[in-house]
Amino acid sequence: MSKAERRFFTTPIYYASGEPHIGHAYTTILTDVLARFHRQDEKDVLFLTGTDEHGQKIQDEAEKRGVEPIELCDLMAERFEEAWKRLDISHDRFIRTTEAEHKAVVTAFLQRLWDRDQIYEGTYSGWYCVSDERYWTEKDIGEDRRCQVCGREVVYVEEKNYFFKMSEWQEKLIQHIEENPDWIVPEVRKNEIVGFLRQPLGDLSISRPKSRLSWGIDLPFDSNHVAYVWVDALINYLTASGAIDPSNPVGEQGFDDVTDSWWPADMHLVGKDILTTHSVYWPTLLMGVGLPVPRQILAHGWWVVGDAKMSKSLGNVVDPLELRETFGTDAVRWYLMREMPTGGDASYTPERFLIRYEELANVLGNLASRATSMIVKYRDGVVPDGPSSGLDAAIDQTLQEVRSSIERLKVHEAFAAAMDLARAANVYVEERQPWAQAKDPSRSVELDETLATLARVLVVLCALFQPVTPEKMEVLATRLGLSGVPTLDDAIASQPGGRAVTMGDPLFPRVDPAREASSD
Ligand code: MSP
């Protein structure tokens, strides 16, 4: 398969210090939807996710729990894998940064930077946030001396550090952004990075002294230091791509030739809070070792609850797995994809969740059950051969809209268009009134056409909704007499006449109001 037909999608790797929540679920489901869409579109996909297991956060949390860091990581990696299984995430690879392969690639990467004279030894003296492992300038922290990310008090440190010559790559990075206007999406985030790059870019500290932090990967040229966790973490994308054979990092399969691997990634999906690390640190590090940069970075917005930021201390963290217990996995996926404009922010409320659920039930679910039950009732469960072109124009238009929305990374618009097609099909039912056609034997041909058209639109909807509601679309495919959810092209070409259809329970059943979505 040629490189153009491949797609490599990544999520951030999540800190193994806390439980998965709705923010992690959003990034992962969004990536899953894109991965599934491209598989449906017959692309060869690699979908990567995993856990970020080194660094101070993990070391501190393990200490708090009285366990070894690796025990905490084993437990949390399992939690994330379990959560992704329950949310129907179709990743191909779950990477852990404590894996031997990853450690070897990080070592090779740092050695390569060192060999290319991209690293120097220096002294850092200044303010440091222990929790976020970040250095801050006097100007950043203000008078109360707090970390700009987590708000905790910063400490003054003076220590030997290794620095990557990030500043050398500033011009090349700016040029790359100018020449590739869609490299960072959405535009508002790109503009933030462009603004950030108007200031002179400093060099990047890439090490932490072992005396303070031992839970990390040793620097190959100084074992008294470990790699800064962000450098370690970002390299995960490269490890999973298979570009670097750690036993032979240069030459045919290595830094000098990545053609047989998945590198460069087609898209890194990240939250807006971690865009600088992905669009400044990461590409400059790649330039430093002489590798191509990722093709695109999508920074999504932030989920808040009502008006408040989600936080453990406020006790308002939304658990996607709890929502799933009441409404099912597909409903959670649908809500998250449909409610947040891709790239923007959104607020979780139980009321909005219910409204989105009812949309699934009353539009898509209702169409599926009325169409299948009429085929069973009026035609003994066999789709008539009649022409099935009654909704062809709507189908064509929807397909165009869906493809173009996905291309423009407006996932919410893609599924709004798909839902509109289901709505149009319900209107078609109301207009054609198949129950009246069934009563009049002289209108048998008309009824055949109505039912064939509905069967056809359901096959197309099944393919269109599969990326976001895979579990229920599998059920629908079976009811439509298909052996599985068809690809987009197969769905369009499909001639449902003669197929045996069955009815079943509602795809999205009414939910007992006593068990409504709640953020408690
Ligand atoms: N470990 C780093 C990423 C390293 S990638 C090389 C990290 N991990 S994290 O566990 O904090 O999760 C990061 C992801 O979760 C980000 O994409 C972040 O935006 C997302 N979210 C965490 N809380 C969120 C919300 N409330 N809303 C939306 N997404 C948010 O950062």
mmCIF file with all atom_site columns, C-alpha atoms in Angstrom, residues 3-14 27-50 89-95 236-238 240-241 261-270 278 282 294-298 342 406-409 411 467:
data_model
loop_
_atom_site.group_PDB
_atom_site.id
_atom_site.type_symbol
_atom_site.label_atom_id
_atom_site.label_alt_id
_atom_site.label_comp_id
_atom_site.label_asym_id
_atom_site.label_entity_id
_atom_site.label_seq_id
_atom_site.pdbx_PDB_ins_code
_atom_site.Cartn_x
_atom_site.Cartn_y
_atom_site.Cartn_z
_atom_site.occupancy
_atom_site.B_iso_or_equiv
_atom_site.pdbx_formal_charge
_atom_site.auth_seq_id
_atom_site.auth_comp_id
_atom_site.auth_asym_id
_atom_site.auth_atom_id
_atom_site.pdbx_PDB_model_num
ATOM 1  C CA . LYS A 1 3   ? 2.180   5.974  1.783  1.00 0.00 ? 3   LYS A CA 1
ATOM 2  C CA . ALA A 1 4   ? -0.630  8.289  0.627  1.00 0.00 ? 4   ALA A CA 1
ATOM 3  C CA . GLU A 1 5   ? -3.239  5.732  1.597  1.00 0.00 ? 5   GLU A CA 1
ATOM 4  C CA . ARG A 1 6   ? -1.955  5.410  5.124  1.00 0.00 ? 6   ARG A CA 1
ATOM 5  C CA . ARG A 1 7   ? -3.093  7.389  8.130  1.00 0.00 ? 7   ARG A CA 1
ATOM 6  C CA . PHE A 1 8   ? -1.270  7.490  11.458 1.00 0.00 ? 8   PHE A CA 1
ATOM 7  C CA . PHE A 1 9   ? -3.312  9.107  14.252 1.00 0.00 ? 9   PHE A CA 1
ATOM 8  C CA . THR A 1 10  ? -2.165  9.677  17.807 1.00 0.00 ? 10  THR A CA 1
ATOM 9  C CA . THR A 1 11  ? -3.705  10.726 21.110 1.00 0.00 ? 11  THR A CA 1
ATOM 10 C CA . PRO A 1 12  ? -1.567  12.228 23.856 1.00 0.00 ? 12  PRO A CA 1
ATOM 11 C CA . ILE A 1 13  ? -0.284  9.581  26.215 1.00 0.00 ? 13  ILE A CA 1
ATOM 12 C CA . TYR A 1 14  ? -2.067  10.077 29.533 1.00 0.00 ? 14  TYR A CA 1
ATOM 13 C CA . THR A 1 27  ? -9.459  13.210 22.928 1.00 0.00 ? 27  THR A CA 1
ATOM 14 C CA . THR A 1 28  ? -9.455  9.453  22.592 1.00 0.00 ? 28  THR A CA 1
ATOM 15 C CA . ILE A 1 29  ? -12.972 9.158  21.141 1.00 0.00 ? 29  ILE A CA 1
ATOM 16 C CA . LEU A 1 30  ? -12.275 11.997 18.699 1.00 0.00 ? 30  LEU A CA 1
ATOM 17 C CA . THR A 1 31  ? -9.177  10.147 17.498 1.00 0.00 ? 31  THR A CA 1
ATOM 18 C CA . ASP A 1 32  ? -11.138 6.908  17.349 1.00 0.00 ? 32  ASP A CA 1
ATOM 19 C CA . VAL A 1 33  ? -13.839 8.501  15.215 1.00 0.00 ? 33  VAL A CA 1
ATOM 20 C CA . LEU A 1 34  ? -11.264 9.769  12.719 1.00 0.00 ? 34  LEU A CA 1
ATOM 21 C CA . ALA A 1 35  ? -9.463  6.421  12.696 1.00 0.00 ? 35  ALA A CA 1
ATOM 22 C CA . ARG A 1 36  ? -12.715 4.542  12.126 1.00 0.00 ? 36  ARG A CA 1
ATOM 23 C CA . PHE A 1 37  ? -13.854 6.985  9.450  1.00 0.00 ? 37  PHE A CA 1
ATOM 24 C CA . HIS A 1 38  ? -10.651 6.494  7.475  1.00 0.00 ? 38  HIS A CA 1
ATOM 25 C CA . ARG A 1 39  ? -10.799 2.725  7.872  1.00 0.00 ? 39  ARG A CA 1
ATOM 26 C CA . GLN A 1 40  ? -14.390 2.882  6.541  1.00 0.00 ? 40  GLN A CA 1
ATOM 27 C CA . ASP A 1 41  ? -12.937 4.869  3.681  1.00 0.00 ? 41  ASP A CA 1
ATOM 28 C CA . GLU A 1 42  ? -10.525 1.992  3.023  1.00 0.00 ? 42  GLU A CA 1
ATOM 29 C CA . LYS A 1 43  ? -7.347  3.648  4.305  1.00 0.00 ? 43  LYS A CA 1
ATOM 30 C CA . ASP A 1 44  ? -4.663  1.736  6.140  1.00 0.00 ? 44  ASP A CA 1
ATOM 31 C CA . VAL A 1 45  ? -4.739  3.183  9.674  1.00 0.00 ? 45  VAL A CA 1
ATOM 32 C CA . LEU A 1 46  ? -2.417  3.110  12.683 1.00 0.00 ? 46  LEU A CA 1
ATOM 33 C CA . PHE A 1 47  ? -4.116  4.480  15.793 1.00 0.00 ? 47  PHE A CA 1
ATOM 34 C CA . LEU A 1 48  ? -1.854  4.980  18.793 1.00 0.00 ? 48  LEU A CA 1
ATOM 35 C CA . THR A 1 49  ? -2.632  5.780  22.415 1.00 0.00 ? 49  THR A CA 1
ATOM 36 C CA . GLY A 1 50  ? -0.981  4.941  25.723 1.00 0.00 ? 50  GLY A CA 1
ATOM 37 C CA . ILE A 1 89  ? -11.810 2.520  21.279 1.00 0.00 ? 89  ILE A CA 1
ATOM 38 C CA . SER A 1 90  ? -10.231 0.753  18.314 1.00 0.00 ? 90  SER A CA 1
ATOM 39 C CA . HIS A 1 91  ? -6.558  1.651  18.879 1.00 0.00 ? 91  HIS A CA 1
ATOM 40 C CA . ASP A 1 92  ? -3.964  -0.531 17.210 1.00 0.00 ? 92  ASP A CA 1
ATOM 41 C CA . ARG A 1 93  ? -1.237  0.105  19.751 1.00 0.00 ? 93  ARG A CA 1
ATOM 42 C CA . PHE A 1 94  ? -1.193  1.036  23.442 1.00 0.00 ? 94  PHE A CA 1
ATOM 43 C CA . ILE A 1 95  ? 2.264   2.307  24.285 1.00 0.00 ? 95  ILE A CA 1
ATOM 44 C CA . ASN A 1 236 ? 6.513   7.802  22.057 1.00 0.00 ? 236 ASN A CA 1
ATOM 45 C CA . TYR A 1 237 ? 5.032   8.753  18.688 1.00 0.00 ? 237 TYR A CA 1
ATOM 46 C CA . LEU A 1 238 ? 8.274   7.901  16.976 1.00 0.00 ? 238 LEU A CA 1
ATOM 47 C CA . ALA A 1 240 ? 5.322   3.399  17.840 1.00 0.00 ? 240 ALA A CA 1
ATOM 48 C CA . SER A 1 241 ? 5.872   4.436  14.226 1.00 0.00 ? 241 SER A CA 1
ATOM 49 C CA . SER A 1 261 ? 7.691   3.176  8.704  1.00 0.00 ? 261 SER A CA 1
ATOM 50 C CA . TRP A 1 262 ? 4.562   5.070  9.739  1.00 0.00 ? 262 TRP A CA 1
ATOM 51 C CA . TRP A 1 263 ? 6.597   8.225  10.356 1.00 0.00 ? 263 TRP A CA 1
ATOM 52 C CA . PRO A 1 264 ? 5.697   11.069 9.996  1.00 0.00 ? 264 PRO A CA 1
ATOM 53 C CA . ALA A 1 265 ? 2.408   10.887 11.882 1.00 0.00 ? 265 ALA A CA 1
ATOM 54 C CA . ASP A 1 266 ? -0.535  12.273 9.930  1.00 0.00 ? 266 ASP A CA 1
ATOM 55 C CA . MET A 1 267 ? -2.147  13.839 12.925 1.00 0.00 ? 267 MET A CA 1
ATOM 56 C CA . HIS A 1 268 ? -1.409  14.459 16.572 1.00 0.00 ? 268 HIS A CA 1
ATOM 57 C CA . LEU A 1 269 ? -4.659  15.138 18.438 1.00 0.00 ? 269 LEU A CA 1
ATOM 58 C CA . VAL A 1 270 ? -4.107  17.101 21.632 1.00 0.00 ? 270 VAL A CA 1
ATOM 59 C CA . HIS A 1 278 ? 3.522   19.492 20.453 1.00 0.00 ? 278 HIS A CA 1
ATOM 60 C CA . TRP A 1 282 ? 8.401   18.373 19.342 1.00 0.00 ? 282 TRP A CA 1
ATOM 61 C CA . PRO A 1 294 ? 4.193   15.504 11.874 1.00 0.00 ? 294 PRO A CA 1
ATOM 62 C CA . ARG A 1 295 ? 1.790   16.436 9.072  1.00 0.00 ? 295 ARG A CA 1
ATOM 63 C CA . GLN A 1 296 ? -0.851  18.087 11.217 1.00 0.00 ? 296 GLN A CA 1
ATOM 64 C CA . ILE A 1 297 ? -1.747  18.936 14.798 1.00 0.00 ? 297 ILE A CA 1
ATOM 65 C CA . LEU A 1 298 ? -5.340  19.316 15.947 1.00 0.00 ? 298 LEU A CA 1
ATOM 66 C CA . THR A 1 342 ? -14.227 20.434 17.133 1.00 0.00 ? 342 THR A CA 1
ATOM 67 C CA . ILE A 1 406 ? -14.071 15.428 8.177  1.00 0.00 ? 406 ILE A CA 1
ATOM 68 C CA . GLU A 1 407 ? -11.467 16.849 5.814  1.00 0.00 ? 407 GLU A CA 1
ATOM 69 C CA . ARG A 1 408 ? -11.833 20.257 7.499  1.00 0.00 ? 408 ARG A CA 1
ATOM 70 C CA . LEU A 1 409 ? -11.791 18.547 10.909 1.00 0.00 ? 409 LEU A CA 1
ATOM 71 C CA . VAL A 1 411 ? -16.354 16.341 13.225 1.00 0.00 ? 411 VAL A CA 1
ATOM 72 C CA . PRO A 1 467 ? -17.353 5.776  13.437 1.00 0.00 ? 467 PRO A CA 1
#
